[in-house]
Amino acid sequence: MEAAAAGAGGLEVVVFRWLAFGHMIPFLELSKRLAARGHTVAFVSTPWNLARLPPVPAGLSSRLRFVPLPLPAVEGLPEGAEATSDLPPDKVGLLKQAMDGLADPLAAFLAAGRRPDWIIHDFCHHWVLPIAGQLKVASATFLIFQAALLVFVGPRWANPAHPRTEPEHFPEPPRWIPFPSTTFFHRHEAQWITDRGGARNNASGVSDMDRWWQVLERSRHTIHRSCEELEPRMFGLLSDLFRKPSVAAGILLPGPPDDRDEDHRQSSSGAVARPQVLRWLDDQPPKSVIYVALGSKAPLTPENAHELALGQELAGVRFLWALRKPAGTSNGDELLLPAGFEERTRDRGVVCTGWVPQVEALAHCATGAFLMHCGWGSTIESLSFGIPLVMLPFVVDQPLIARAMAERGIGVEVARDEKDGSFDWDGVAVAVRRVMVEEQGKVLATNAKKLQEVLVDQGRQEHYIQEVEEHLKRFKDV
């Protein structure tokens, strides 16, 4: 790396993330905060992924630079596919295989010029650790999901004593958690883990679990997009379990949208055009709308979409639904919704199958709740605006997040069948009305507001970044 003006005592840091959109913003925000504190950061990714990044403040341009490494071609991987959002789920293993082909280019970059102090990488970059060791570069793993998931998985050494290979092993917290915890999966969620979880090899030849354990065992410490206020006692437990420091970085929310990003598109006159869905929200009463969005990767079937639609119709409240096309549907929209649904709900609801500015929708005064899949990023966004939750988790850490938010009195889960995980319109309507109409909703909203006050405290959040910085300085030569 070239020696840039990092200031007295400034660190040289390389940041290298997994090729998924949900990982992009947290890694960029961590990079921006380190650069703002006087450190030099090289953000490494593939060309198309770098092109998708939002602009960074001009004042950081001298300390934060972007380094493209072309993604190697892999048989079966569509041309131009450089992120998980470009692919169906069954092709993601091929993307990992292509990413593994970046080992030599990354090694060459790290070896060129001044040796960096740190490389901060993602959960799946097991091959980065030998490269870093050979070059005597310290490495840290940055994990963008809930810390409780890492606690649930546990270290490799703890698992043989308490093997979990069948669905009945998962509906209780791991035995290495020494305090009462909601860190468990229901049976139908555990079935997904045992059938399709990260323990199986994929097209890359290395299972996600093996990647994860290799990374965690060899990196110097872990950094987490979380904080003590969201996950009390988890970071001390992680440090004990993995026998290395686990450091909270705070929630790493982006700053206010810039006029240049896609949340603020220019009209033909040159003025900033306000999206139509926000103009619709402008006309609704305060706290009267439930915003519905299940993310881009939720395994929502056409049948699920119909039950969700009918549940919203039965609940009788206003809604804004950012609806992604479920897997298995045709290119048309006719299979997404029950016949006549939009006509019957036109006076109180909007279904948008295009882009919706989620942060602005959540921040809008008309939004009273969020029906969500409990992805960690979306959960953090909603809590930062004090929005109570209607929760419909599907996979990975989403059920753990839903349990934790329900325990804190911030959200209500949609009822599911314990055996197969199915849900129906009645369960959706009951959960929506509890949050939006019934007395319980006031309590949930109050609890969400209290947590919001803590999470948006800039002094607290800056303290977490300062702790990360101190760890990077302290351990870079250990």
PDB file of C-alpha atoms in Angstrom, residues 88-213:
ATOM      1  CA  PRO A  88     -30.472 -17.167  -7.208  1.00  0.00           C
ATOM      2  CA  PRO A  89     -29.581 -18.867  -3.896  1.00  0.00           C
ATOM      3  CA  ASP A  90     -28.332 -22.055  -5.573  1.00  0.00           C
ATOM      4  CA  LYS A  91     -25.584 -20.073  -7.375  1.00  0.00           C
ATOM      5  CA  VAL A  92     -24.110 -18.348  -4.299  1.00  0.00           C
ATOM      6  CA  GLY A  93     -21.606 -21.187  -3.809  1.00  0.00           C
ATOM      7  CA  LEU A  94     -20.188 -20.330  -7.222  1.00  0.00           C
ATOM      8  CA  LEU A  95     -19.769 -16.720  -6.107  1.00  0.00           C
ATOM      9  CA  LYS A  96     -17.775 -17.953  -3.100  1.00  0.00           C
ATOM     10  CA  GLN A  97     -15.644 -20.004  -5.473  1.00  0.00           C
ATOM     11  CA  ALA A  98     -14.992 -16.921  -7.609  1.00  0.00           C
ATOM     12  CA  MET A  99     -14.237 -14.857  -4.492  1.00  0.00           C
ATOM     13  CA  ASP A 100     -11.695 -17.473  -3.400  1.00  0.00           C
ATOM     14  CA  GLY A 101      -9.936 -16.775  -6.695  1.00  0.00           C
ATOM     15  CA  LEU A 102      -9.089 -13.305  -5.380  1.00  0.00           C
ATOM     16  CA  ALA A 103      -6.473 -14.749  -3.010  1.00  0.00           C
ATOM     17  CA  ASP A 104      -3.454 -14.081  -5.229  1.00  0.00           C
ATOM     18  CA  PRO A 105      -4.560 -10.571  -6.328  1.00  0.00           C
ATOM     19  CA  LEU A 106      -5.265  -9.604  -2.720  1.00  0.00           C
ATOM     20  CA  ALA A 107      -1.916 -10.984  -1.578  1.00  0.00           C
ATOM     21  CA  ALA A 108      -0.147  -8.983  -4.297  1.00  0.00           C
ATOM     22  CA  PHE A 109      -1.961  -5.816  -3.241  1.00  0.00           C
ATOM     23  CA  LEU A 110      -1.119  -6.319   0.440  1.00  0.00           C
ATOM     24  CA  ALA A 111       2.543  -6.923  -0.395  1.00  0.00           C
ATOM     25  CA  ALA A 112       2.884  -3.848  -2.608  1.00  0.00           C
ATOM     26  CA  GLY A 113       4.274  -0.681  -1.059  1.00  0.00           C
ATOM     27  CA  ARG A 114       3.948  -0.053   2.669  1.00  0.00           C
ATOM     28  CA  ARG A 115       2.780  -3.040   4.710  1.00  0.00           C
ATOM     29  CA  PRO A 116      -0.660  -2.329   6.231  1.00  0.00           C
ATOM     30  CA  ASP A 117      -1.213  -2.633   9.972  1.00  0.00           C
ATOM     31  CA  TRP A 118      -4.539  -4.472   9.686  1.00  0.00           C
ATOM     32  CA  ILE A 119      -6.829  -6.275   7.318  1.00  0.00           C
ATOM     33  CA  ILE A 120     -10.458  -6.276   8.459  1.00  0.00           C
ATOM     34  CA  HIS A 121     -12.339  -9.021   6.631  1.00  0.00           C
ATOM     35  CA  ASP A 122     -15.674 -10.814   6.570  1.00  0.00           C
ATOM     36  CA  PHE A 123     -16.904 -14.132   7.967  1.00  0.00           C
ATOM     37  CA  CYS A 124     -16.095 -16.265   4.898  1.00  0.00           C
ATOM     38  CA  HIS A 125     -12.550 -15.163   4.009  1.00  0.00           C
ATOM     39  CA  HIS A 126     -10.697 -18.106   5.566  1.00  0.00           C
ATOM     40  CA  TRP A 127      -7.880 -17.827   3.017  1.00  0.00           C
ATOM     41  CA  VAL A 128      -7.084 -14.256   4.033  1.00  0.00           C
ATOM     42  CA  LEU A 129      -5.629 -15.392   7.368  1.00  0.00           C
ATOM     43  CA  PRO A 130      -2.655 -17.390   5.956  1.00  0.00           C
ATOM     44  CA  ILE A 131      -1.861 -14.501   3.616  1.00  0.00           C
ATOM     45  CA  ALA A 132      -1.969 -12.013   6.483  1.00  0.00           C
ATOM     46  CA  GLY A 133       0.184 -14.275   8.638  1.00  0.00           C
ATOM     47  CA  GLN A 134       2.820 -14.662   5.947  1.00  0.00           C
ATOM     48  CA  LEU A 135       2.986 -10.890   5.466  1.00  0.00           C
ATOM     49  CA  LYS A 136       2.845 -10.217   9.228  1.00  0.00           C
ATOM     50  CA  VAL A 137      -0.362  -8.202   8.914  1.00  0.00           C
ATOM     51  CA  ALA A 138      -2.786  -8.339  11.837  1.00  0.00           C
ATOM     52  CA  SER A 139      -6.297  -9.512  10.963  1.00  0.00           C
ATOM     53  CA  ALA A 140      -9.707  -8.891  12.516  1.00  0.00           C
ATOM     54  CA  THR A 141     -13.086 -10.322  11.569  1.00  0.00           C
ATOM     55  CA  PHE A 142     -15.933  -7.813  11.238  1.00  0.00           C
ATOM     56  CA  LEU A 143     -19.335  -9.478  11.709  1.00  0.00           C
ATOM     57  CA  ILE A 144     -22.386  -7.521  10.617  1.00  0.00           C
ATOM     58  CA  PHE A 145     -25.024  -9.808  12.131  1.00  0.00           C
ATOM     59  CA  GLN A 146     -26.367 -10.173  15.654  1.00  0.00           C
ATOM     60  CA  ALA A 147     -23.652 -11.230  18.112  1.00  0.00           C
ATOM     61  CA  ALA A 148     -26.078 -13.732  19.634  1.00  0.00           C
ATOM     62  CA  LEU A 149     -25.830 -15.857  16.480  1.00  0.00           C
ATOM     63  CA  LEU A 150     -22.107 -16.319  17.068  1.00  0.00           C
ATOM     64  CA  VAL A 151     -22.842 -17.227  20.688  1.00  0.00           C
ATOM     65  CA  PHE A 152     -25.415 -19.768  19.513  1.00  0.00           C
ATOM     66  CA  VAL A 153     -23.002 -21.392  17.054  1.00  0.00           C
ATOM     67  CA  GLY A 154     -20.226 -21.355  19.627  1.00  0.00           C
ATOM     68  CA  PRO A 155     -16.545 -22.139  19.125  1.00  0.00           C
ATOM     69  CA  ARG A 156     -15.403 -25.355  17.488  1.00  0.00           C
ATOM     70  CA  TRP A 157     -13.966 -26.691  20.766  1.00  0.00           C
ATOM     71  CA  ALA A 158     -17.285 -26.417  22.631  1.00  0.00           C
ATOM     72  CA  ASN A 159     -19.455 -28.227  20.085  1.00  0.00           C
ATOM     73  CA  PRO A 160     -18.198 -31.835  20.471  1.00  0.00           C
ATOM     74  CA  ALA A 161     -19.257 -31.857  24.126  1.00  0.00           C
ATOM     75  CA  HIS A 162     -22.775 -30.780  23.155  1.00  0.00           C
ATOM     76  CA  PRO A 163     -23.388 -32.028  19.585  1.00  0.00           C
ATOM     77  CA  ARG A 164     -26.410 -30.580  17.804  1.00  0.00           C
ATOM     78  CA  THR A 165     -27.218 -32.512  14.662  1.00  0.00           C
ATOM     79  CA  GLU A 166     -30.989 -32.989  14.872  1.00  0.00           C
ATOM     80  CA  PRO A 167     -33.864 -30.451  15.023  1.00  0.00           C
ATOM     81  CA  GLU A 168     -34.705 -31.403  18.606  1.00  0.00           C
ATOM     82  CA  HIS A 169     -31.267 -30.175  19.720  1.00  0.00           C
ATOM     83  CA  PHE A 170     -31.966 -26.517  18.860  1.00  0.00           C
ATOM     84  CA  PRO A 171     -35.145 -25.339  20.686  1.00  0.00           C
ATOM     85  CA  GLU A 172     -33.144 -24.409  23.796  1.00  0.00           C
ATOM     86  CA  PRO A 173     -30.146 -22.129  24.386  1.00  0.00           C
ATOM     87  CA  PRO A 174     -26.679 -23.704  24.151  1.00  0.00           C
ATOM     88  CA  ARG A 175     -25.360 -24.991  27.436  1.00  0.00           C
ATOM     89  CA  TRP A 176     -22.391 -22.628  27.303  1.00  0.00           C
ATOM     90  CA  ILE A 177     -24.662 -19.597  27.861  1.00  0.00           C
ATOM     91  CA  PRO A 178     -24.526 -19.131  31.658  1.00  0.00           C
ATOM     92  CA  PHE A 179     -27.546 -16.814  31.976  1.00  0.00           C
ATOM     93  CA  PRO A 180     -31.232 -16.899  30.917  1.00  0.00           C
ATOM     94  CA  SER A 181     -31.384 -16.363  27.157  1.00  0.00           C
ATOM     95  CA  THR A 182     -33.747 -16.238  24.190  1.00  0.00           C
ATOM     96  CA  THR A 183     -30.964 -17.624  21.983  1.00  0.00           C
ATOM     97  CA  PHE A 184     -32.811 -20.658  20.592  1.00  0.00           C
ATOM     98  CA  PHE A 185     -34.667 -21.770  17.473  1.00  0.00           C
ATOM     99  CA  HIS A 186     -38.130 -23.293  17.153  1.00  0.00           C
ATOM    100  CA  ARG A 187     -38.288 -26.783  15.702  1.00  0.00           C
ATOM    101  CA  HIS A 188     -39.254 -25.700  12.176  1.00  0.00           C
ATOM    102  CA  GLU A 189     -36.372 -23.206  12.143  1.00  0.00           C
ATOM    103  CA  ALA A 190     -33.982 -25.868  13.399  1.00  0.00           C
ATOM    104  CA  GLN A 191     -35.127 -28.131  10.576  1.00  0.00           C
ATOM    105  CA  TRP A 192     -33.918 -25.511   8.099  1.00  0.00           C
ATOM    106  CA  ILE A 193     -30.546 -25.370   9.864  1.00  0.00           C
ATOM    107  CA  THR A 194     -30.004 -29.124   9.812  1.00  0.00           C
ATOM    108  CA  ASP A 195     -31.258 -29.498   6.222  1.00  0.00           C
ATOM    109  CA  ARG A 196     -29.728 -26.452   4.554  1.00  0.00           C
ATOM    110  CA  GLY A 197     -27.509 -24.735   7.108  1.00  0.00           C
ATOM    111  CA  GLY A 198     -23.866 -23.820   6.795  1.00  0.00           C
ATOM    112  CA  ALA A 199     -22.418 -27.198   7.734  1.00  0.00           C
ATOM    113  CA  ARG A 200     -22.786 -28.592   4.207  1.00  0.00           C
ATOM    114  CA  ASN A 201     -20.222 -28.104   1.465  1.00  0.00           C
ATOM    115  CA  ASN A 202     -21.286 -25.893  -1.423  1.00  0.00           C
ATOM    116  CA  ALA A 203     -19.983 -25.304  -4.941  1.00  0.00           C
ATOM    117  CA  SER A 204     -16.915 -23.587  -3.496  1.00  0.00           C
ATOM    118  CA  GLY A 205     -15.843 -26.837  -1.825  1.00  0.00           C
ATOM    119  CA  VAL A 206     -15.777 -25.301   1.675  1.00  0.00           C
ATOM    120  CA  SER A 207     -18.805 -25.130   3.968  1.00  0.00           C
ATOM    121  CA  ASP A 208     -19.787 -21.807   5.498  1.00  0.00           C
ATOM    122  CA  MET A 209     -19.319 -23.290   8.966  1.00  0.00           C
ATOM    123  CA  ASP A 210     -15.766 -24.383   8.214  1.00  0.00           C
ATOM    124  CA  ARG A 211     -14.975 -20.971   6.730  1.00  0.00           C
ATOM    125  CA  TRP A 212     -16.406 -19.349   9.828  1.00  0.00           C
ATOM    126  CA  TRP A 213     -14.485 -21.418  12.340  1.00  0.00           C
TER     127      TRP A 213
END
